[in-house]
Coordinates of C-alpha atoms and ligand atoms in Angstrom, one line a residue:
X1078 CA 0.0 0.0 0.0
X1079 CA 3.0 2.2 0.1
X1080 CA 3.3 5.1 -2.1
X1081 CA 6.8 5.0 -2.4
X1082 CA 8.9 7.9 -3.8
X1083 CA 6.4 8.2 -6.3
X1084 CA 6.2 11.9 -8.5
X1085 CA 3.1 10.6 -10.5
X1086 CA 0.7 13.1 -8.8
X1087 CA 1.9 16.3 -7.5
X1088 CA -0.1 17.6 -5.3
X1089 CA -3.1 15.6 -5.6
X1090 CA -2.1 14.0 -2.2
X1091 CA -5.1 11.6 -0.7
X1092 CA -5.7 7.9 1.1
X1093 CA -3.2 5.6 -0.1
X1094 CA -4.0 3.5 -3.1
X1095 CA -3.0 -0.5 -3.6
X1096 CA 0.4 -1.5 -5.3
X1097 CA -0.7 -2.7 -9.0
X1098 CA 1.3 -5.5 -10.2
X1099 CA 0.0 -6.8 -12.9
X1100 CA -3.2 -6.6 -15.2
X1101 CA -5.3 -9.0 -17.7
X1102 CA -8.5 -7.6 -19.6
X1103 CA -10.5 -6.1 -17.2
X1104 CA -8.3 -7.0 -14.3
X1105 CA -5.8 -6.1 -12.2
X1106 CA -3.7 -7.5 -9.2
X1107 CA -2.2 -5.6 -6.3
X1108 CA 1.2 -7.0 -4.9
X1109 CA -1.1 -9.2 -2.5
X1110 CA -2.7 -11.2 -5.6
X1111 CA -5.7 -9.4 -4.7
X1112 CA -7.9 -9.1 -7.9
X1113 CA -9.2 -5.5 -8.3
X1114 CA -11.7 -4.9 -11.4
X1115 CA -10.8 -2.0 -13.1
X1116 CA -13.7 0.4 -13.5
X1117 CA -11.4 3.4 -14.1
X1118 CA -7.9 3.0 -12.6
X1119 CA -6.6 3.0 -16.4
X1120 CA -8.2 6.5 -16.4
X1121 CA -9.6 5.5 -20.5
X1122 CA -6.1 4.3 -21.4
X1123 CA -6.9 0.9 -20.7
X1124 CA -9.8 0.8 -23.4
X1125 CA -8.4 -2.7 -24.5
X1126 CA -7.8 -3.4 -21.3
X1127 CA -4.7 -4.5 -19.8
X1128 CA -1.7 -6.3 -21.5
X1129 CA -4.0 -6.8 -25.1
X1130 CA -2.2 -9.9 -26.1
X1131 CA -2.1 -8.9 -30.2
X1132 CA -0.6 -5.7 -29.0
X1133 CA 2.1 -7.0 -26.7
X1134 CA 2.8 -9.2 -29.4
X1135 CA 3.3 -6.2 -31.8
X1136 CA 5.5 -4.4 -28.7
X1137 CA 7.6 -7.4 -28.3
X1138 CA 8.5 -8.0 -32.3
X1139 CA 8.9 -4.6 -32.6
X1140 CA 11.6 -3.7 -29.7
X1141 CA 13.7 -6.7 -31.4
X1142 CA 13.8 -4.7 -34.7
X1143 CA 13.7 -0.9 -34.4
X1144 CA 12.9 0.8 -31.1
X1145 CA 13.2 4.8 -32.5
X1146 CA 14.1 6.4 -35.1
X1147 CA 13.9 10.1 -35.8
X1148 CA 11.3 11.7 -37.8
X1149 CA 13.0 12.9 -40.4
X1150 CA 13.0 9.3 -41.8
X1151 CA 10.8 7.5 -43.2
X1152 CA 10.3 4.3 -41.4
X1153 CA 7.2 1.4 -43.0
X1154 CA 5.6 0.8 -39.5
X1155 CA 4.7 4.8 -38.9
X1156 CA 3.5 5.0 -42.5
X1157 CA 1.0 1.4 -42.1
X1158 CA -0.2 2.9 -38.6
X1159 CA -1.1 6.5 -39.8
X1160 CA -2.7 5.2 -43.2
X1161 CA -4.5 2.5 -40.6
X1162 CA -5.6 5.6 -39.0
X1163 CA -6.9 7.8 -41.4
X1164 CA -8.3 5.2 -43.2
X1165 CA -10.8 4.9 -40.0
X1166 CA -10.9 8.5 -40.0
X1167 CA -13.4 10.8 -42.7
X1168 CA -11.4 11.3 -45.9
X1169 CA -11.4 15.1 -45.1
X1170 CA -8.5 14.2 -42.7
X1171 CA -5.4 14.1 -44.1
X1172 CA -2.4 15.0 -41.9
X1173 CA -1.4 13.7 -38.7
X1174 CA 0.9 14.9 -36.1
X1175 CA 2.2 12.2 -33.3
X1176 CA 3.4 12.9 -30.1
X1177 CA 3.5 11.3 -26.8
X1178 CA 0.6 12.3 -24.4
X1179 CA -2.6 13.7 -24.7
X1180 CA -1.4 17.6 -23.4
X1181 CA 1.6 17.6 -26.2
X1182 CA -1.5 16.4 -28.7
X1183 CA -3.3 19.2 -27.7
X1184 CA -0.3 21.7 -27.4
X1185 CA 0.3 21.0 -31.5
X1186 CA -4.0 21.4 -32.3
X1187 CA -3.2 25.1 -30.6
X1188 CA 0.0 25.9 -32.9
X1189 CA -1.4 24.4 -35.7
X1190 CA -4.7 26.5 -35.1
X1191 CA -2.9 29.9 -34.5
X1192 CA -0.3 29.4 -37.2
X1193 CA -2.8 28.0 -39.8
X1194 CA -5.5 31.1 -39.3
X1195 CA -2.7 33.5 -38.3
X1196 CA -4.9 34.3 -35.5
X1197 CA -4.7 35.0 -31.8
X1198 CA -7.9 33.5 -29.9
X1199 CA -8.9 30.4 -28.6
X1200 CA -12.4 29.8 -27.2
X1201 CA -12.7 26.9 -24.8
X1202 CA -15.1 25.2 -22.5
X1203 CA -15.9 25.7 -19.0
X1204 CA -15.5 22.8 -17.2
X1205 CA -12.9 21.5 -20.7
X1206 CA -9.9 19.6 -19.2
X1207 CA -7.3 19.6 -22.1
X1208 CA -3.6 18.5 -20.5
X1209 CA -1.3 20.7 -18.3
X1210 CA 0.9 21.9 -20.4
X1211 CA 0.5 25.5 -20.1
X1212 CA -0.9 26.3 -23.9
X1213 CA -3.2 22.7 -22.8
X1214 CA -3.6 24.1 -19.3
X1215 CA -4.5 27.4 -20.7
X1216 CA -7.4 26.1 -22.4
X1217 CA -8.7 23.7 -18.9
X1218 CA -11.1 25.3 -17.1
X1219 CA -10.5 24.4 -13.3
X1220 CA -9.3 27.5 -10.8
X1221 CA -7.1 25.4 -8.6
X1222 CA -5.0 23.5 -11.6
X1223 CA -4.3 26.7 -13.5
X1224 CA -4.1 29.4 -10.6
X1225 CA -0.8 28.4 -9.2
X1226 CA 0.9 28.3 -12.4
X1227 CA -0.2 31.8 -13.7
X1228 CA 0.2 33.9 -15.9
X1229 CA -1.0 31.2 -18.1
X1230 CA -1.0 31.3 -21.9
X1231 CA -2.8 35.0 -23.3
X1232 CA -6.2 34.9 -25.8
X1233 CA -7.9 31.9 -24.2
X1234 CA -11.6 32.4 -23.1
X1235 CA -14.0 30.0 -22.0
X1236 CA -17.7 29.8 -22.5
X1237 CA -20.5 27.9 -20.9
X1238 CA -20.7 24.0 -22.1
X1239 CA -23.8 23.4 -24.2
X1240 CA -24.7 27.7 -24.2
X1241 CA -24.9 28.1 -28.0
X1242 CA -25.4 32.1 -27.6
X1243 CA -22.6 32.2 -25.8
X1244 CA -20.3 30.1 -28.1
X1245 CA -21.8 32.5 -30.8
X1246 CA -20.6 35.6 -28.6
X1247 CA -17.6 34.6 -28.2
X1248 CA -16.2 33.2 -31.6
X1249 CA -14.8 36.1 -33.7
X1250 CA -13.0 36.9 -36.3
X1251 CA -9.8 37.2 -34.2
X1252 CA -10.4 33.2 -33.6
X1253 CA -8.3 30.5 -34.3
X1254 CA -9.8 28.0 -33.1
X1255 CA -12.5 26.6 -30.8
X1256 CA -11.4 23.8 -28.9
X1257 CA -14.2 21.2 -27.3
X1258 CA -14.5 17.6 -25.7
X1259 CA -17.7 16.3 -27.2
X1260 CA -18.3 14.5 -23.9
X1261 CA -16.3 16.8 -21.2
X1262 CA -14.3 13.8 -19.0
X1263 CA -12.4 15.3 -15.8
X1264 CA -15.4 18.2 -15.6
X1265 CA -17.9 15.8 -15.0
X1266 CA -19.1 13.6 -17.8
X1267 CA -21.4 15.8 -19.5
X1268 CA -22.4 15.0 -23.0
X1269 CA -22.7 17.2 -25.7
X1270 CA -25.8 18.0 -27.5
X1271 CA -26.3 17.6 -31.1
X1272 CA -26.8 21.1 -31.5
X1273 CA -24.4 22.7 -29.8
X1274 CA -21.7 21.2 -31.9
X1275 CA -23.5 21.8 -34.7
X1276 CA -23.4 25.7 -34.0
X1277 CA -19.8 25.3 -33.2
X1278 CA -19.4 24.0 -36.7
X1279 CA -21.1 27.0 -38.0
X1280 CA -19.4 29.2 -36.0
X1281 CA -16.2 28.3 -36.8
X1282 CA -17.5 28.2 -40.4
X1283 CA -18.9 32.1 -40.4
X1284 CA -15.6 33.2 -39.1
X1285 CA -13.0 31.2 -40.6
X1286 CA -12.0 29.8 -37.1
X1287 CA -11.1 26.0 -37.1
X1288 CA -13.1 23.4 -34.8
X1289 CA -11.1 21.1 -32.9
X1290 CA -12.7 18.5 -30.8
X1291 CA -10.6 16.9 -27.8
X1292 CA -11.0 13.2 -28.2
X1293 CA -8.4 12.0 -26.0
X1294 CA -10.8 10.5 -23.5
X1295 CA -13.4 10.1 -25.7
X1296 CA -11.9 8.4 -28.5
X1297 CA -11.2 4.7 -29.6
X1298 CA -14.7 3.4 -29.2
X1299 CA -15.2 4.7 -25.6
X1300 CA -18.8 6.6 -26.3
X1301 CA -19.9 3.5 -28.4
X1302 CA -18.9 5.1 -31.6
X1303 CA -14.5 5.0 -32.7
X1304 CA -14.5 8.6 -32.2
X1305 CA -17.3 10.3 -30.5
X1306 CA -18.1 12.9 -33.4
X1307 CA -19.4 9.8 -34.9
X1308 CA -22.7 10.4 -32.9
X1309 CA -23.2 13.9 -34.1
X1310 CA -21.7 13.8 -37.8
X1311 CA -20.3 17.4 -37.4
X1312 CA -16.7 17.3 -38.5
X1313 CA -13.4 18.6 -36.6
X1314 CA -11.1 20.9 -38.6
X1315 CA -9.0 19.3 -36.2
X1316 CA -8.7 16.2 -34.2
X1317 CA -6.8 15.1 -31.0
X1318 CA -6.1 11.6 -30.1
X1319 CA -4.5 9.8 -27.0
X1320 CA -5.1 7.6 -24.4
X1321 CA -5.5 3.9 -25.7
X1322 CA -5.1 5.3 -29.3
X1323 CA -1.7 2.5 -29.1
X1324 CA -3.6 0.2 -26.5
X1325 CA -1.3 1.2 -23.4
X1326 CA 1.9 2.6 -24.9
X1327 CA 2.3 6.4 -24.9
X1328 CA 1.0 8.0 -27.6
X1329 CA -0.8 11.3 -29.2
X1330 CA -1.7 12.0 -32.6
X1331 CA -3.3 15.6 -33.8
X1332 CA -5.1 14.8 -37.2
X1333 CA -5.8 17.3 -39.5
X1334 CA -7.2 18.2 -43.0
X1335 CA -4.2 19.1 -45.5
X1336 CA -6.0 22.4 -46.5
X1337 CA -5.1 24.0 -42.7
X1338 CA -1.7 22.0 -42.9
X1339 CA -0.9 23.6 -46.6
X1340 CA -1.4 27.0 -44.2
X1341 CA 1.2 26.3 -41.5
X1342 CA 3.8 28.2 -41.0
X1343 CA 7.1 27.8 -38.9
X1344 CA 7.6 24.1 -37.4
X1345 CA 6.7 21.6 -34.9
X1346 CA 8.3 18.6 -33.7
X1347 CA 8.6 16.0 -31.0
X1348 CA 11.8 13.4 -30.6
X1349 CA 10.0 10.7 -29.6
X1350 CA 6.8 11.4 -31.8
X1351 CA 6.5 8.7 -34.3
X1352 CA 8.4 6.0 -32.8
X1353 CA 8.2 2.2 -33.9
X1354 CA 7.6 0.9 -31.2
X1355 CA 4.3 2.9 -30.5
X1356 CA 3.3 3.2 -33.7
X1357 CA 3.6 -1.1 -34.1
X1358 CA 1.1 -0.8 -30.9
X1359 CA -1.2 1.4 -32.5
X1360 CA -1.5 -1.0 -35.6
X1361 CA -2.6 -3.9 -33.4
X1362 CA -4.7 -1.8 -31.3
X1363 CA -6.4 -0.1 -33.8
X1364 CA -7.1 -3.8 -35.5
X1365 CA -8.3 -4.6 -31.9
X1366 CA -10.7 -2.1 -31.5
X1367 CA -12.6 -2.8 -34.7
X1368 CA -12.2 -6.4 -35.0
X1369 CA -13.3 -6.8 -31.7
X1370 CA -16.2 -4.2 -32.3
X1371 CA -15.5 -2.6 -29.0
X1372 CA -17.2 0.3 -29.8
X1373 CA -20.4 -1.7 -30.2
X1374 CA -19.4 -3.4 -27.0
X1375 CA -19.3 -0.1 -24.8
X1376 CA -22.6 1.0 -26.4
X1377 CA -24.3 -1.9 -25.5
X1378 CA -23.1 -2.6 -21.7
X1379 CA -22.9 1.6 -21.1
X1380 CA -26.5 1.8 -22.3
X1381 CA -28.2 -0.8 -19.5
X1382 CA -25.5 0.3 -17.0
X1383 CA -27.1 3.9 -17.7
X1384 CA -30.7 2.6 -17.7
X1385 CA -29.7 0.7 -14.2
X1386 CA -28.0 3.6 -12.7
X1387 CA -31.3 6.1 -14.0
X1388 CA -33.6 3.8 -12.4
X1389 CA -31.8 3.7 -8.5
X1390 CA -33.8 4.9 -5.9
X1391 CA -31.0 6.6 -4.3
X1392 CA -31.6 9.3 -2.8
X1393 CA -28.1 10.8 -3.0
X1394 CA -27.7 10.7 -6.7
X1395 CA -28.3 13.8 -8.2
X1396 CA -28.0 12.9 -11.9
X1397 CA -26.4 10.2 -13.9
X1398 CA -25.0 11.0 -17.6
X1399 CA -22.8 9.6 -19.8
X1400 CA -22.5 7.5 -23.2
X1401 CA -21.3 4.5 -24.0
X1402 CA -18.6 3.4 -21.5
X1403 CA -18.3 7.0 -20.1
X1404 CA -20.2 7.5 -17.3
X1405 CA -20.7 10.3 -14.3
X1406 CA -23.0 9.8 -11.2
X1407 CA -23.3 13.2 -9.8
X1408 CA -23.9 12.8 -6.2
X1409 CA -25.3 15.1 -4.0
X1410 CA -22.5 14.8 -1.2
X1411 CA -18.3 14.1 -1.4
X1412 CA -17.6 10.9 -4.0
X1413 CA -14.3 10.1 -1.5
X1414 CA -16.1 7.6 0.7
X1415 CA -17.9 5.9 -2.1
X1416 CA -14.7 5.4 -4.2
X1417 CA -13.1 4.2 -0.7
X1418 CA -16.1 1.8 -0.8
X1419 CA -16.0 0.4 -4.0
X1420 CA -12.0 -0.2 -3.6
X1421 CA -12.8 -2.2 -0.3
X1422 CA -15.1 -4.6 -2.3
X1423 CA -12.5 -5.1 -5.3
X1424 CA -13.7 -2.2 -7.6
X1425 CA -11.3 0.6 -8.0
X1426 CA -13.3 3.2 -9.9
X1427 CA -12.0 7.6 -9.9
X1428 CA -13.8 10.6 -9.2
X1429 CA -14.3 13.8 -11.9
X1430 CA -14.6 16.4 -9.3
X1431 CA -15.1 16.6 -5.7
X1432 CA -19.1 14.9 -6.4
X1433 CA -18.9 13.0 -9.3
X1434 CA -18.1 9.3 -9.7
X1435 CA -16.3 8.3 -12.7
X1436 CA -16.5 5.2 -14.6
X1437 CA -14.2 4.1 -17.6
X1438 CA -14.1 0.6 -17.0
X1439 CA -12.3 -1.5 -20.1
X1440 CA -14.4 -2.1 -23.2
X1441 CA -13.4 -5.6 -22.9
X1442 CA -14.6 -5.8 -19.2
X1443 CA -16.1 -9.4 -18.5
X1444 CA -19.8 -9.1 -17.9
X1445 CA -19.7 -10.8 -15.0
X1446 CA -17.2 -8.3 -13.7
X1447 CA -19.1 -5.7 -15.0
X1448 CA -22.7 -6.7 -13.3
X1449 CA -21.3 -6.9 -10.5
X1450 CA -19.2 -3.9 -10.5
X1451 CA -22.3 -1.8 -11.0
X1452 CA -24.2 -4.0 -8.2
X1453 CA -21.4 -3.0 -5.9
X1454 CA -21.8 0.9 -6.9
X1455 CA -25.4 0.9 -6.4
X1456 CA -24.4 -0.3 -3.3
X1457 CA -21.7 1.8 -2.0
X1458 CA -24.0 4.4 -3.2
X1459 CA -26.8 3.2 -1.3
X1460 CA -24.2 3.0 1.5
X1461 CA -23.9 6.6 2.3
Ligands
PLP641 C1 -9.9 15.3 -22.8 C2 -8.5 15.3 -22.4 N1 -7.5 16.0 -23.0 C3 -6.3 16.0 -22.7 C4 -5.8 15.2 -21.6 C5 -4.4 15.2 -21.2 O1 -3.8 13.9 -21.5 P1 -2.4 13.5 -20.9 O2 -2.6 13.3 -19.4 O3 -2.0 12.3 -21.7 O4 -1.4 14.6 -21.1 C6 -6.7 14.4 -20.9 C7 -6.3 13.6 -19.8 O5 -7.1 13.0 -19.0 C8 -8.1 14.4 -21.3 O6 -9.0 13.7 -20.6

């Protein structure tokens, strides 16, 4: 249970957590050989969940035939995974940047924006989390994660989620880009409606802005669709990808169409960006994801888990949202003592905010696992 000189989470502080060992599908083992069902710990990285065989196969061959290699050479596995990619991908999208992380993803859809449009602003979301990185800090919303680390990034303003008048307000002419989660993860799992990102589109549209949606948490079947704007149809100018884009290895990826690419100006560039090694994981995970129909998968289990969670009597639930395999219970008191809860029964789920419980379990979670994981929330719920 020891924390150990661990740096992973500055500040966050908190109870102490198990010691995770080792992890299969859905599961995971403390340093006990206690099984823990993963309901979040993966925080959406862990979409295939842990150790996907094909992709550790793909890890393995690759590290015995070219770990890295700079980008300024061509290399066959980063050219199969990035026409794998687009090929899933609307044929508008062309180009694709790849980084590392989710922040440095959304750090290059920022310098892309500004530099393609030769424009200043960027009009955010309250309530967005986008990295913390401080251009991807700069667009978050949350007081206490960009306060201390001040002054932040100039020409960022956020508007309300979901307020279309005040989207309209705020995108100008002086805008590069407008930068939303379709489904907002660390602000509380609230989904976007049809409309809204419809008047995005046309807002970005009347002024020449570009539209990037943040689908780092959303992304790679998670909402029941590949990518989330699936559910809408209204198409990004720009895309970001992360999380279990390469199944567990580090990755980010910015797509883009190569009309705004032909526009850049000046350069961007990562070292590690493009490696083999995660691009030969993102080959097998992306073959993963729609072989397996995952996203069909989360769809399916997140609608009756949503339908379950709608129906609880519980009096201390003050809404329920989500889609697919993304799913917030707003609760009416602290979400601490229910995640402590769940944890003590084998569950390990994570909050998004001080009220909402978050869960992001696998999309290959076992049913059994899974029936019983949201048996043992209703009850740590009821708990209270
Ligand atoms: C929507 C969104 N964007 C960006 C990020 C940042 O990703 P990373 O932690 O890989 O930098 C996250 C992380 O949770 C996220 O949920």
């Amino acid at each position: 249970m020891s924390a150990g000189p661990t740096n992973l989470e500055f500040g966050e502080g908190g109870r102490p957590r198990p010691t995770i060992v080792r992890g299969e599908g859905g599961a995971l083992w403390d340093d006990r050989g206690r099984r823990l069902v993963d309901l979040g710990a993966t925080h959406g990285v862990g979409n295939l969940g842990a150790c996907p065989p094909t992709v550790v196969r793909a890890v393995q061959a690759q590290a015995a035939q070219l770990l890295y290699l700079g980008s300024g050479y061509a290399n066959p596995v980063r050219t199969a995974f990035l026409e794998k990619l687009l090929g899933l991908l609307p044929p508008s999208f062309g180009r694709v940047f790849l980084s590392n992380s989710g922040t440095e993803a959304v750090e290059a859809a920022i310098k892309i924006a500004r530099s393609s449009t030769g424009r200043p602003k960027i009009v955010a979301a309250m309530r967005g989390f986008h990295g913390r990185t401080l251009g991807a800090l700069s667009a978050t919303w949350r007081k206490e994660l960009r306060e201390p680390f001040g002054p932040l990034v100039p020409e960022f303003v956020h508007v309300p989620f979901n307020d279309i008048a005040a989207l309209d307000a705020a995108v100008d002419e002086r805008t590069a880009l407008v930068l939303l989660e379709p489904v907002q993860g660390e602000g509380g799992v609230h989904v976007a409606t049809a409309e809204y990102l419809r008047a995005a589109r046309a807002a970005a549209d009347r002024t020449g802005a570009l539209l990037g949606f943040d689908e780092v948490q959303t992304g790679m079947g998670r909402t029941g669709r590949l990518f989330a704007f699936e559910h809408w149809g209204v198409l990004p100018d720009l895309l970001v990808l992360s999380k279990s884009l390469a199944g567990g290895i580090p990755i980010g990826a910015t797509v883009t169409t190569t009309e705004v690419e032909s526009r850049f100006r000046g350069s961007h560039h990562s070292t590690f960006g493009g490696n083999p090694l995660a691009c030969a994981a993102g080959i097998a995970a992306l073959d993963f994801v729609v072989g397996g129909r995952l996203p069909e998968r989360a769809e399916r289990l997140g609608r009756v888990a949503l339908e379950g969670f709608r129906s609880l009597p519980a009096s201390r639930v003050r809404e329920v949202r989500g889609l697919g395999l993304m799913i917030g219970i707003e609760l009416r008191d602290k979400v601490a003592p229910v995640l402590a809860a769940l944890e003590a029964r084998g569950f390990l789920a994570i909050p998004a905010g001080a009220t909402v419980l978050r869960l992001l379990p696998p999309l290959v979670i076992e049913e059994t696992d899974w029936d019983q994981g949201l048996a043992a929330v209703a009850e740590a719920i009821g708990d209270g």
